């Protein structure tokens, strides 16, 4: 992972001039990723890669330390019946659960991501968002998943959104910052592209589609638009940014199509969990069931896998 | 000018919808005279997989439905079948039966549905029990549906074999995936249309046509299928079934019956797809003279 100096040395573009997106063209391109046939050993390798890219997530009002501990255990023991499976990339929790999660994954290499900045709405003053983030970092979060102020963005206050992301980045310290655009509320692909550009120039280490609370979430069209923004940003500044589609990716096939898309838009360098993640809660079990199907030849039942 | 007859497209029935097989394949069975019965879907193991997913999804709602409501729905199937009697008789004759036998087959199928409709809210009372135990517990056993049942229908009949196996399975609150008769598939597809128009929720019954030899192995070894009912006496098939169901210890029930016999129906066919749950309730051994209950 290259430690970067940020975009301080780069000219900040006028975000109102971000490229416009050809929606029909995107749909056409995306539909082609879905026709790729991935079978046998390639499928198995892809599925294991997907497992290793998952941010196992619980973001509910009813979360308890017990629930978080259980998830942390699952993150490291996805299906002990089948030895040799990778662990997931990270567990993703609310700031108050970071301490519990940190203890839960100790020594396993699984990272702890914390949502912050008044997740999921982001409707709080900057002061509170900063305090929220500082708290999560001080509890030991390795990664911060912040939400942008969509209301401000839609009103055209791009500088506010930019400054806010930059301010949060500053208090993140060594924690990597994922910026959630909540694309379901941005409505158009033009907006998705513009928000991606703002987030990356403001210092995002990752851009992430959604909170998982709003539908539609990580559609392939949205993810594709963001991947293209990452590629253009890389060309412009030489800085690599990661991608995390979150919400709505609940089956293996869709996950594999996403990997194909990443490979073909950004290249193989992005195909590891330093640069690509899936935010999902129920994807892991489906992938596990597919792996077991591939290994045993028998269709599987959720009765024999851990509860999400 | 003569009119060109519009031929029916026979499709499979999965999750309350009539898709074509995902494999895109067809077969064309013939009757004894050599006439083609139609282009019938040659379903694949992926159709089996999709059907099991649909059946699993439907299981929650169907098993939790009030028993008498399940009875009403089974009765409704019989009503709808009665209304389309002529079409079934015609199909059965076309597949090689005499008019007399065809009429008998449809009548028995209707009566059998009504028979099992009646049992829906009664079989638990008959099968369940309160058990005497040597401790101060109220101990009782109740019957609960097993879940998703694979049904391998009778090969020698088109309608009655399917109905005779399916009815007790769904009367007991299970959902099912049915493999229809390979050589006589017409009524199974038409029966799916009856199910679709009679308040049976989508996914409770899923019907696939094609080769038993191709569909039975993935169904039998499927970890999310809880039991198999099989009609027939093919020794090799039964042995294969026993081997592949061992994986998740599915219960298999093999019937070698003459379904055209109007007595081939009983509560034990419902019981074959039930799990017995015994509960030890720590109150006291109820029923003694000093019992407070």
PDB file of C-alpha atoms in Angstrom, chain B:
ATOM      1  CA  UNK B   1     -60.007 -22.664 -45.491  1.00  0.00           C
ATOM      2  CA  UNK B   2     -59.239 -24.924 -42.563  1.00  0.00           C
ATOM      3  CA  UNK B   3     -58.076 -23.422 -39.342  1.00  0.00           C
ATOM      4  CA  UNK B   4     -54.572 -24.029 -38.094  1.00  0.00           C
ATOM      5  CA  UNK B   5     -54.824 -25.473 -34.604  1.00  0.00           C
ATOM      6  CA  UNK B   6     -52.993 -23.600 -31.851  1.00  0.00           C
ATOM      7  CA  UNK B   7     -50.862 -26.075 -29.938  1.00  0.00           C
ATOM      8  CA  UNK B   8     -50.178 -25.661 -26.258  1.00  0.00           C
ATOM      9  CA  UNK B   9     -46.659 -24.894 -25.031  1.00  0.00           C
ATOM     10  CA  UNK B  10     -45.979 -27.105 -22.045  1.00  0.00           C
ATOM     11  CA  UNK B  11     -43.797 -25.275 -19.532  1.00  0.00           C
ATOM     12  CA  UNK B  12     -42.578 -26.110 -16.048  1.00  0.00           C
ATOM     13  CA  UNK B  13     -43.965 -24.646 -12.829  1.00  0.00           C
ATOM     14  CA  UNK B  14     -41.512 -22.978 -10.426  1.00  0.00           C
ATOM     15  CA  UNK B  15     -42.365 -20.537  -7.646  1.00  0.00           C
ATOM     16  CA  UNK B  16     -45.859 -19.872  -8.990  1.00  0.00           C
ATOM     17  CA  UNK B  17     -44.571 -19.006 -12.452  1.00  0.00           C
ATOM     18  CA  UNK B  18     -44.407 -20.909 -15.715  1.00  0.00           C
ATOM     19  CA  UNK B  19     -40.875 -20.492 -17.070  1.00  0.00           C
ATOM     20  CA  UNK B  20     -39.294 -22.629 -19.742  1.00  0.00           C
ATOM     21  CA  UNK B  21     -36.481 -24.846 -18.505  1.00  0.00           C
ATOM     22  CA  UNK B  22     -33.309 -22.817 -17.993  1.00  0.00           C
ATOM     23  CA  UNK B  23     -31.507 -25.375 -20.152  1.00  0.00           C
ATOM     24  CA  UNK B  24     -33.621 -24.541 -23.191  1.00  0.00           C
ATOM     25  CA  UNK B  25     -33.947 -28.246 -23.990  1.00  0.00           C
ATOM     26  CA  UNK B  26     -37.019 -30.187 -25.031  1.00  0.00           C
ATOM     27  CA  UNK B  27     -38.079 -33.779 -25.571  1.00  0.00           C
ATOM     28  CA  UNK B  28     -40.993 -35.154 -27.506  1.00  0.00           C
ATOM     29  CA  UNK B  29     -42.635 -38.205 -25.960  1.00  0.00           C
ATOM     30  CA  UNK B  30     -45.057 -40.191 -28.088  1.00  0.00           C
ATOM     31  CA  UNK B  31     -48.128 -42.289 -27.356  1.00  0.00           C
ATOM     32  CA  UNK B  32     -48.600 -45.936 -28.319  1.00  0.00           C
ATOM     33  CA  UNK B  33     -49.796 -44.923 -31.792  1.00  0.00           C
ATOM     34  CA  UNK B  34     -46.573 -42.993 -32.322  1.00  0.00           C
ATOM     35  CA  UNK B  35     -48.230 -39.571 -32.159  1.00  0.00           C
ATOM     36  CA  UNK B  36     -46.155 -36.828 -30.576  1.00  0.00           C
ATOM     37  CA  UNK B  37     -47.590 -35.661 -27.235  1.00  0.00           C
ATOM     38  CA  UNK B  38     -45.947 -32.249 -27.450  1.00  0.00           C
ATOM     39  CA  UNK B  39     -42.665 -30.471 -26.904  1.00  0.00           C
ATOM     40  CA  UNK B  40     -42.025 -30.969 -23.219  1.00  0.00           C
ATOM     41  CA  UNK B  41     -39.381 -29.172 -21.175  1.00  0.00           C
ATOM     42  CA  UNK B  42     -36.353 -31.349 -20.460  1.00  0.00           C
ATOM     43  CA  UNK B  43     -35.516 -29.794 -17.112  1.00  0.00           C
ATOM     44  CA  UNK B  44     -31.979 -29.680 -15.771  1.00  0.00           C
ATOM     45  CA  UNK B  45     -30.408 -29.836 -12.322  1.00  0.00           C
ATOM     46  CA  UNK B  46     -30.476 -26.046 -12.241  1.00  0.00           C
ATOM     47  CA  UNK B  47     -34.244 -26.127 -12.558  1.00  0.00           C
ATOM     48  CA  UNK B  48     -34.202 -28.509  -9.598  1.00  0.00           C
ATOM     49  CA  UNK B  49     -32.050 -26.037  -7.687  1.00  0.00           C
ATOM     50  CA  UNK B  50     -34.341 -23.117  -8.513  1.00  0.00           C
ATOM     51  CA  UNK B  51     -37.394 -25.135  -7.502  1.00  0.00           C
ATOM     52  CA  UNK B  52     -35.898 -26.027  -4.145  1.00  0.00           C
ATOM     53  CA  UNK B  53     -35.140 -22.364  -3.490  1.00  0.00           C
ATOM     54  CA  UNK B  54     -38.765 -21.497  -4.362  1.00  0.00           C
ATOM     55  CA  UNK B  55     -40.099 -24.307  -2.183  1.00  0.00           C
ATOM     56  CA  UNK B  56     -37.920 -23.270   0.766  1.00  0.00           C
ATOM     57  CA  UNK B  57     -39.097 -19.694   0.452  1.00  0.00           C
ATOM     58  CA  UNK B  58     -42.729 -20.793   0.428  1.00  0.00           C
ATOM     59  CA  UNK B  59     -42.339 -23.184   3.361  1.00  0.00           C
ATOM     60  CA  UNK B  60     -42.506 -20.559   6.116  1.00  0.00           C
ATOM     61  CA  UNK B  61     -45.848 -19.135   5.074  1.00  0.00           C
ATOM     62  CA  UNK B  62     -47.434 -22.459   4.114  1.00  0.00           C
ATOM     63  CA  UNK B  63     -46.453 -24.283   7.296  1.00  0.00           C
ATOM     64  CA  UNK B  64     -47.644 -21.418   9.486  1.00  0.00           C
ATOM     65  CA  UNK B  65     -50.999 -21.110   7.761  1.00  0.00           C
ATOM     66  CA  UNK B  66     -54.001 -22.147   9.829  1.00  0.00           C
ATOM     67  CA  UNK B  67     -54.654 -25.850   9.228  1.00  0.00           C
ATOM     68  CA  UNK B  68     -58.261 -25.310   8.233  1.00  0.00           C
ATOM     69  CA  UNK B  69     -57.157 -22.728   5.666  1.00  0.00           C
ATOM     70  CA  UNK B  70     -54.797 -25.291   4.130  1.00  0.00           C
ATOM     71  CA  UNK B  71     -57.800 -27.603   3.962  1.00  0.00           C
ATOM     72  CA  UNK B  72     -59.846 -24.945   2.200  1.00  0.00           C
ATOM     73  CA  UNK B  73     -57.098 -24.472  -0.362  1.00  0.00           C
ATOM     74  CA  UNK B  74     -56.809 -28.208  -1.043  1.00  0.00           C
ATOM     75  CA  UNK B  75     -60.563 -28.281  -1.458  1.00  0.00           C
ATOM     76  CA  UNK B  76     -60.261 -25.392  -3.879  1.00  0.00           C
ATOM     77  CA  UNK B  77     -57.775 -27.397  -5.982  1.00  0.00           C
ATOM     78  CA  UNK B  78     -60.373 -30.148  -6.216  1.00  0.00           C
ATOM     79  CA  UNK B  79     -63.031 -27.639  -7.269  1.00  0.00           C
ATOM     80  CA  UNK B  80     -60.839 -26.224 -10.008  1.00  0.00           C
ATOM     81  CA  UNK B  81     -59.908 -29.703 -11.195  1.00  0.00           C
ATOM     82  CA  UNK B  82     -63.597 -30.605 -11.385  1.00  0.00           C
ATOM     83  CA  UNK B  83     -64.147 -27.564 -13.594  1.00  0.00           C
ATOM     84  CA  UNK B  84     -61.449 -28.657 -16.042  1.00  0.00           C
ATOM     85  CA  UNK B  85     -62.299 -32.356 -15.950  1.00  0.00           C
ATOM     86  CA  UNK B  86     -62.908 -32.596 -19.696  1.00  0.00           C
ATOM     87  CA  UNK B  87     -59.459 -31.273 -20.565  1.00  0.00           C
ATOM     88  CA  UNK B  88     -57.753 -33.800 -18.293  1.00  0.00           C
ATOM     89  CA  UNK B  89     -59.811 -36.687 -19.653  1.00  0.00           C
ATOM     90  CA  UNK B  90     -58.892 -35.673 -23.182  1.00  0.00           C
ATOM     91  CA  UNK B  91     -55.189 -35.515 -22.316  1.00  0.00           C
ATOM     92  CA  UNK B  92     -55.211 -38.873 -20.555  1.00  0.00           C
ATOM     93  CA  UNK B  93     -56.934 -40.511 -23.534  1.00  0.00           C
ATOM     94  CA  UNK B  94     -54.422 -38.890 -25.886  1.00  0.00           C
ATOM     95  CA  UNK B  95     -51.622 -40.380 -23.778  1.00  0.00           C
ATOM     96  CA  UNK B  96     -53.054 -43.852 -24.332  1.00  0.00           C
ATOM     97  CA  UNK B  97     -55.811 -44.624 -21.814  1.00  0.00           C
ATOM     98  CA  UNK B  98     -59.368 -45.705 -22.546  1.00  0.00           C
ATOM     99  CA  UNK B  99     -62.187 -43.216 -22.023  1.00  0.00           C
ATOM    100  CA  UNK B 100     -63.494 -45.199 -19.079  1.00  0.00           C
ATOM    101  CA  UNK B 101     -60.132 -45.305 -17.331  1.00  0.00           C
ATOM    102  CA  UNK B 102     -59.497 -41.633 -18.021  1.00  0.00           C
ATOM    103  CA  UNK B 103     -62.807 -40.608 -16.461  1.00  0.00           C
ATOM    104  CA  UNK B 104     -62.117 -42.812 -13.482  1.00  0.00           C
ATOM    105  CA  UNK B 105     -58.626 -41.393 -13.032  1.00  0.00           C
ATOM    106  CA  UNK B 106     -59.796 -37.785 -12.933  1.00  0.00           C
ATOM    107  CA  UNK B 107     -62.697 -38.576 -10.590  1.00  0.00           C
ATOM    108  CA  UNK B 108     -60.434 -40.365  -8.147  1.00  0.00           C
ATOM    109  CA  UNK B 109     -57.927 -37.511  -8.298  1.00  0.00           C
ATOM    110  CA  UNK B 110     -60.645 -35.023  -7.361  1.00  0.00           C
ATOM    111  CA  UNK B 111     -61.973 -37.222  -4.559  1.00  0.00           C
ATOM    112  CA  UNK B 112     -58.461 -37.801  -3.245  1.00  0.00           C
ATOM    113  CA  UNK B 113     -57.784 -34.085  -3.002  1.00  0.00           C
ATOM    114  CA  UNK B 114     -60.991 -33.678  -1.024  1.00  0.00           C
ATOM    115  CA  UNK B 115     -60.019 -36.602   1.193  1.00  0.00           C
ATOM    116  CA  UNK B 116     -56.704 -34.969   2.120  1.00  0.00           C
ATOM    117  CA  UNK B 117     -58.351 -31.528   2.361  1.00  0.00           C
ATOM    118  CA  UNK B 118     -60.449 -33.002   5.136  1.00  0.00           C
ATOM    119  CA  UNK B 119     -57.445 -34.339   7.010  1.00  0.00           C
ATOM    120  CA  UNK B 120     -55.614 -30.972   7.118  1.00  0.00           C
ATOM    121  CA  UNK B 121     -57.034 -29.856  10.462  1.00  0.00           C
ATOM    122  CA  UNK B 122     -57.503 -33.339  11.878  1.00  0.00           C
ATOM    123  CA  UNK B 123     -54.362 -35.392  11.441  1.00  0.00           C
ATOM    124  CA  UNK B 124     -52.476 -33.791  14.340  1.00  0.00           C
ATOM    125  CA  UNK B 125     -55.266 -34.719  16.754  1.00  0.00           C
ATOM    126  CA  UNK B 126     -55.107 -38.331  15.595  1.00  0.00           C
ATOM    127  CA  UNK B 127     -51.326 -38.697  15.355  1.00  0.00           C
ATOM    128  CA  UNK B 128     -50.158 -36.632  18.313  1.00  0.00           C
ATOM    129  CA  UNK B 129     -50.061 -38.046  21.807  1.00  0.00           C
ATOM    130  CA  UNK B 130     -49.658 -37.369  25.487  1.00  0.00           C
ATOM    131  CA  UNK B 131     -47.112 -39.820  26.809  1.00  0.00           C
ATOM    132  CA  UNK B 132     -46.906 -41.438  30.219  1.00  0.00           C
ATOM    133  CA  UNK B 133     -43.442 -40.845  31.686  1.00  0.00           C
ATOM    134  CA  UNK B 134     -41.836 -41.886  34.955  1.00  0.00           C
ATOM    135  CA  UNK B 135     -41.243 -38.374  36.254  1.00  0.00           C
ATOM    136  CA  UNK B 136     -43.215 -35.262  37.100  1.00  0.00           C
ATOM    137  CA  UNK B 137     -43.432 -34.019  33.544  1.00  0.00           C
ATOM    138  CA  UNK B 138     -46.277 -33.360  31.187  1.00  0.00           C
ATOM    139  CA  UNK B 139     -44.886 -35.113  28.116  1.00  0.00           C
ATOM    140  CA  UNK B 140     -46.467 -34.719  24.709  1.00  0.00           C
ATOM    141  CA  UNK B 141     -45.560 -35.399  21.086  1.00  0.00           C
ATOM    142  CA  UNK B 142     -46.811 -33.297  18.213  1.00  0.00           C
ATOM    143  CA  UNK B 143     -46.360 -33.646  14.466  1.00  0.00           C
ATOM    144  CA  UNK B 144     -44.713 -30.891  12.484  1.00  0.00           C
ATOM    145  CA  UNK B 145     -44.042 -30.610   8.735  1.00  0.00           C
ATOM    146  CA  UNK B 146     -40.544 -31.654   7.671  1.00  0.00           C
ATOM    147  CA  UNK B 147     -39.927 -28.846   5.197  1.00  0.00           C
ATOM    148  CA  UNK B 148     -39.171 -29.241   1.514  1.00  0.00           C
ATOM    149  CA  UNK B 149     -40.115 -32.650   0.109  1.00  0.00           C
ATOM    150  CA  UNK B 150     -38.963 -34.086  -3.203  1.00  0.00           C
ATOM    151  CA  UNK B 151     -41.768 -35.964  -4.933  1.00  0.00           C
ATOM    152  CA  UNK B 152     -40.928 -38.512  -7.615  1.00  0.00           C
ATOM    153  CA  UNK B 153     -44.329 -39.131  -9.154  1.00  0.00           C
ATOM    154  CA  UNK B 154     -45.651 -42.397 -10.492  1.00  0.00           C
ATOM    155  CA  UNK B 155     -44.352 -43.132 -13.998  1.00  0.00           C
ATOM    156  CA  UNK B 156     -47.351 -45.118 -15.226  1.00  0.00           C
ATOM    157  CA  UNK B 157     -50.037 -42.478 -14.684  1.00  0.00           C
ATOM    158  CA  UNK B 158     -50.155 -38.858 -15.702  1.00  0.00           C
ATOM    159  CA  UNK B 159     -52.418 -37.311 -13.068  1.00  0.00           C
ATOM    160  CA  UNK B 160     -53.459 -39.650 -10.283  1.00  0.00           C
ATOM    161  CA  UNK B 161     -49.929 -40.686  -9.293  1.00  0.00           C
ATOM    162  CA  UNK B 162     -48.867 -37.079  -8.966  1.00  0.00           C
ATOM    163  CA  UNK B 163     -51.945 -36.030  -6.986  1.00  0.00           C
ATOM    164  CA  UNK B 164     -51.740 -39.065  -4.685  1.00  0.00           C
ATOM    165  CA  UNK B 165     -48.205 -38.187  -3.655  1.00  0.00           C
ATOM    166  CA  UNK B 166     -48.466 -34.413  -3.612  1.00  0.00           C
ATOM    167  CA  UNK B 167     -51.715 -34.027  -1.671  1.00  0.00           C
ATOM    168  CA  UNK B 168     -50.617 -35.623   1.633  1.00  0.00           C
ATOM    169  CA  UNK B 169     -47.300 -33.782   1.458  1.00  0.00           C
ATOM    170  CA  UNK B 170     -48.855 -30.320   1.244  1.00  0.00           C
ATOM    171  CA  UNK B 171     -51.790 -31.230   3.504  1.00  0.00           C
ATOM    172  CA  UNK B 172     -49.163 -31.719   6.206  1.00  0.00           C
ATOM    173  CA  UNK B 173     -47.745 -28.222   5.707  1.00  0.00           C
ATOM    174  CA  UNK B 174     -44.733 -29.159   3.604  1.00  0.00           C
ATOM    175  CA  UNK B 175     -43.787 -27.659   0.276  1.00  0.00           C
ATOM    176  CA  UNK B 176     -42.579 -29.816  -2.588  1.00  0.00           C
ATOM    177  CA  UNK B 177     -40.692 -30.213  -5.815  1.00  0.00           C
ATOM    178  CA  UNK B 178     -42.388 -32.758  -8.069  1.00  0.00           C
ATOM    179  CA  UNK B 179     -40.700 -34.727 -10.830  1.00  0.00           C
ATOM    180  CA  UNK B 180     -43.536 -35.604 -13.196  1.00  0.00           C
ATOM    181  CA  UNK B 181     -43.944 -38.813 -15.160  1.00  0.00           C
ATOM    182  CA  UNK B 182     -41.364 -38.807 -17.943  1.00  0.00           C
ATOM    183  CA  UNK B 183     -43.471 -40.636 -20.517  1.00  0.00           C
ATOM    184  CA  UNK B 184     -46.880 -39.170 -19.568  1.00  0.00           C
ATOM    185  CA  UNK B 185     -46.166 -35.540 -18.692  1.00  0.00           C
ATOM    186  CA  UNK B 186     -49.170 -33.688 -20.105  1.00  0.00           C
ATOM    187  CA  UNK B 187     -51.449 -33.686 -17.057  1.00  0.00           C
ATOM    188  CA  UNK B 188     -48.670 -32.535 -14.727  1.00  0.00           C
ATOM    189  CA  UNK B 189     -48.331 -29.244 -16.584  1.00  0.00           C
ATOM    190  CA  UNK B 190     -52.080 -28.772 -16.874  1.00  0.00           C
ATOM    191  CA  UNK B 191     -52.404 -29.609 -13.187  1.00  0.00           C
ATOM    192  CA  UNK B 192     -49.891 -26.845 -12.450  1.00  0.00           C
ATOM    193  CA  UNK B 193     -52.336 -24.452 -14.130  1.00  0.00           C
ATOM    194  CA  UNK B 194     -55.050 -25.736 -11.800  1.00  0.00           C
ATOM    195  CA  UNK B 195     -52.789 -25.146  -8.782  1.00  0.00           C
ATOM    196  CA  UNK B 196     -51.966 -21.683 -10.027  1.00  0.00           C
ATOM    197  CA  UNK B 197     -55.633 -20.726 -10.152  1.00  0.00           C
ATOM    198  CA  UNK B 198     -56.644 -22.203  -6.811  1.00  0.00           C
ATOM    199  CA  UNK B 199     -55.120 -20.049  -4.046  1.00  0.00           C
ATOM    200  CA  UNK B 200     -52.066 -22.279  -3.589  1.00  0.00           C
ATOM    201  CA  UNK B 201     -49.253 -19.819  -2.863  1.00  0.00           C
ATOM    202  CA  UNK B 202     -46.444 -19.829  -5.432  1.00  0.00           C
ATOM    203  CA  UNK B 203     -43.624 -22.198  -4.541  1.00  0.00           C
ATOM    204  CA  UNK B 204     -45.706 -24.576  -2.396  1.00  0.00           C
ATOM    205  CA  UNK B 205     -45.821 -27.003  -5.313  1.00  0.00           C
ATOM    206  CA  UNK B 206     -43.212 -26.883  -8.074  1.00  0.00           C
ATOM    207  CA  UNK B 207     -43.514 -29.259 -11.022  1.00  0.00           C
ATOM    208  CA  UNK B 208     -40.707 -30.255 -13.362  1.00  0.00           C
ATOM    209  CA  UNK B 209     -40.841 -32.413 -16.467  1.00  0.00           C
ATOM    210  CA  UNK B 210     -37.967 -34.353 -17.985  1.00  0.00           C
ATOM    211  CA  UNK B 211     -35.805 -37.330 -17.193  1.00  0.00           C
ATOM    212  CA  UNK B 212     -36.101 -38.814 -13.716  1.00  0.00           C
ATOM    213  CA  UNK B 213     -32.555 -40.119 -14.048  1.00  0.00           C
ATOM    214  CA  UNK B 214     -31.259 -36.593 -14.531  1.00  0.00           C
ATOM    215  CA  UNK B 215     -33.304 -34.733 -11.929  1.00  0.00           C
ATOM    216  CA  UNK B 216     -33.540 -37.255  -9.112  1.00  0.00           C
ATOM    217  CA  UNK B 217     -29.840 -37.327  -8.122  1.00  0.00           C
ATOM    218  CA  UNK B 218     -29.473 -33.559  -7.509  1.00  0.00           C
ATOM    219  CA  UNK B 219     -32.842 -33.528  -5.744  1.00  0.00           C
ATOM    220  CA  UNK B 220     -31.959 -36.496  -3.556  1.00  0.00           C
ATOM    221  CA  UNK B 221     -28.523 -35.168  -2.607  1.00  0.00           C
ATOM    222  CA  UNK B 222     -29.727 -31.587  -2.102  1.00  0.00           C
ATOM    223  CA  UNK B 223     -28.955 -30.589   1.481  1.00  0.00           C
ATOM    224  CA  UNK B 224     -31.996 -28.300   1.625  1.00  0.00           C
ATOM    225  CA  UNK B 225     -34.477 -31.054   0.782  1.00  0.00           C
ATOM    226  CA  UNK B 226     -35.774 -32.727   3.935  1.00  0.00           C
ATOM    227  CA  UNK B 227     -37.472 -35.811   2.572  1.00  0.00           C
ATOM    228  CA  UNK B 228     -38.318 -37.746  -0.571  1.00  0.00           C
ATOM    229  CA  UNK B 229     -41.475 -39.597  -1.512  1.00  0.00           C
ATOM    230  CA  UNK B 230     -41.148 -41.986  -4.409  1.00  0.00           C
ATOM    231  CA  UNK B 231     -43.693 -43.986  -6.307  1.00  0.00           C
ATOM    232  CA  UNK B 232     -42.535 -47.052  -8.200  1.00  0.00           C
ATOM    233  CA  UNK B 233     -40.583 -50.262  -7.880  1.00  0.00           C
ATOM    234  CA  UNK B 234     -37.434 -49.670  -9.925  1.00  0.00           C
ATOM    235  CA  UNK B 235     -34.828 -51.381  -7.729  1.00  0.00           C
ATOM    236  CA  UNK B 236     -31.901 -49.435  -9.118  1.00  0.00           C
ATOM    237  CA  UNK B 237     -33.599 -46.078  -8.679  1.00  0.00           C
ATOM    238  CA  UNK B 238     -34.557 -46.923  -5.123  1.00  0.00           C
ATOM    239  CA  UNK B 239     -31.005 -47.983  -4.310  1.00  0.00           C
ATOM    240  CA  UNK B 240     -29.587 -44.767  -5.808  1.00  0.00           C
ATOM    241  CA  UNK B 241     -32.132 -42.813  -3.838  1.00  0.00           C
ATOM    242  CA  UNK B 242     -31.131 -44.498  -0.591  1.00  0.00           C
ATOM    243  CA  UNK B 243     -27.462 -43.781  -1.217  1.00  0.00           C
ATOM    244  CA  UNK B 244     -27.735 -40.140  -2.187  1.00  0.00           C
ATOM    245  CA  UNK B 245     -30.253 -39.231   0.500  1.00  0.00           C
ATOM    246  CA  UNK B 246     -27.903 -40.545   3.199  1.00  0.00           C
ATOM    247  CA  UNK B 247     -25.913 -37.288   3.077  1.00  0.00           C
ATOM    248  CA  UNK B 248     -28.297 -35.305   5.222  1.00  0.00           C
ATOM    249  CA  UNK B 249     -30.229 -38.366   6.379  1.00  0.00           C
ATOM    250  CA  UNK B 250     -33.389 -37.530   4.477  1.00  0.00           C
ATOM    251  CA  UNK B 251     -36.282 -39.770   5.150  1.00  0.00           C
ATOM    252  CA  UNK B 252     -37.464 -41.541   2.024  1.00  0.00           C
ATOM    253  CA  UNK B 253     -40.878 -43.110   1.608  1.00  0.00           C
ATOM    254  CA  UNK B 254     -41.255 -45.575  -1.218  1.00  0.00           C
ATOM    255  CA  UNK B 255     -44.768 -46.452  -2.361  1.00  0.00           C
ATOM    256  CA  UNK B 256     -45.518 -49.214  -4.784  1.00  0.00           C
ATOM    257  CA  UNK B 257     -49.240 -48.742  -5.045  1.00  0.00           C
ATOM    258  CA  UNK B 258     -52.063 -48.872  -7.537  1.00  0.00           C
ATOM    259  CA  UNK B 259     -53.171 -45.258  -7.253  1.00  0.00           C
ATOM    260  CA  UNK B 260     -56.279 -45.984  -9.314  1.00  0.00           C
ATOM    261  CA  UNK B 261     -57.573 -47.939  -6.338  1.00  0.00           C
ATOM    262  CA  UNK B 262     -59.843 -45.557  -4.455  1.00  0.00           C
ATOM    263  CA  UNK B 263     -58.620 -46.971  -1.129  1.00  0.00           C
ATOM    264  CA  UNK B 264     -54.977 -45.991  -1.713  1.00  0.00           C
ATOM    265  CA  UNK B 265     -55.194 -43.034   0.608  1.00  0.00           C
ATOM    266  CA  UNK B 266     -54.622 -42.750   4.335  1.00  0.00           C
ATOM    267  CA  UNK B 267     -53.407 -40.545   7.150  1.00  0.00           C
ATOM    268  CA  UNK B 268     -50.076 -42.410   7.277  1.00  0.00           C
ATOM    269  CA  UNK B 269     -49.062 -40.845   3.974  1.00  0.00           C
ATOM    270  CA  UNK B 270     -49.366 -37.512   5.749  1.00  0.00           C
ATOM    271  CA  UNK B 271     -47.406 -38.885   8.710  1.00  0.00           C
ATOM    272  CA  UNK B 272     -44.610 -40.016   6.394  1.00  0.00           C
ATOM    273  CA  UNK B 273     -43.630 -36.378   5.903  1.00  0.00           C
ATOM    274  CA  UNK B 274     -43.938 -35.214   9.490  1.00  0.00           C
ATOM    275  CA  UNK B 275     -41.359 -34.847  12.226  1.00  0.00           C
ATOM    276  CA  UNK B 276     -42.434 -35.770  15.732  1.00  0.00           C
ATOM    277  CA  UNK B 277     -41.520 -33.226  18.356  1.00  0.00           C
ATOM    278  CA  UNK B 278     -41.694 -34.407  21.934  1.00  0.00           C
ATOM    279  CA  UNK B 279     -41.816 -31.842  24.701  1.00  0.00           C
ATOM    280  CA  UNK B 280     -41.115 -32.410  28.374  1.00  0.00           C
ATOM    281  CA  UNK B 281     -43.021 -29.791  30.243  1.00  0.00           C
ATOM    282  CA  UNK B 282     -41.990 -29.558  33.894  1.00  0.00           C
ATOM    283  CA  UNK B 283     -45.368 -29.187  35.551  1.00  0.00           C
ATOM    284  CA  UNK B 284     -46.389 -32.587  36.807  1.00  0.00           C
ATOM    285  CA  UNK B 285     -47.645 -35.852  35.415  1.00  0.00           C
ATOM    286  CA  UNK B 286     -51.117 -34.668  34.486  1.00  0.00           C
ATOM    287  CA  UNK B 287     -54.145 -36.828  35.010  1.00  0.00           C
ATOM    288  CA  UNK B 288     -53.681 -38.294  38.506  1.00  0.00           C
ATOM    289  CA  UNK B 289     -56.391 -37.818  41.121  1.00  0.00           C
ATOM    290  CA  UNK B 290     -54.423 -35.090  42.865  1.00  0.00           C
ATOM    291  CA  UNK B 291     -53.317 -33.352  39.671  1.00  0.00           C
ATOM    292  CA  UNK B 292     -53.984 -29.647  39.774  1.00  0.00           C
ATOM    293  CA  UNK B 293     -54.582 -29.442  36.023  1.00  0.00           C
TER     294      UNK B 293
END
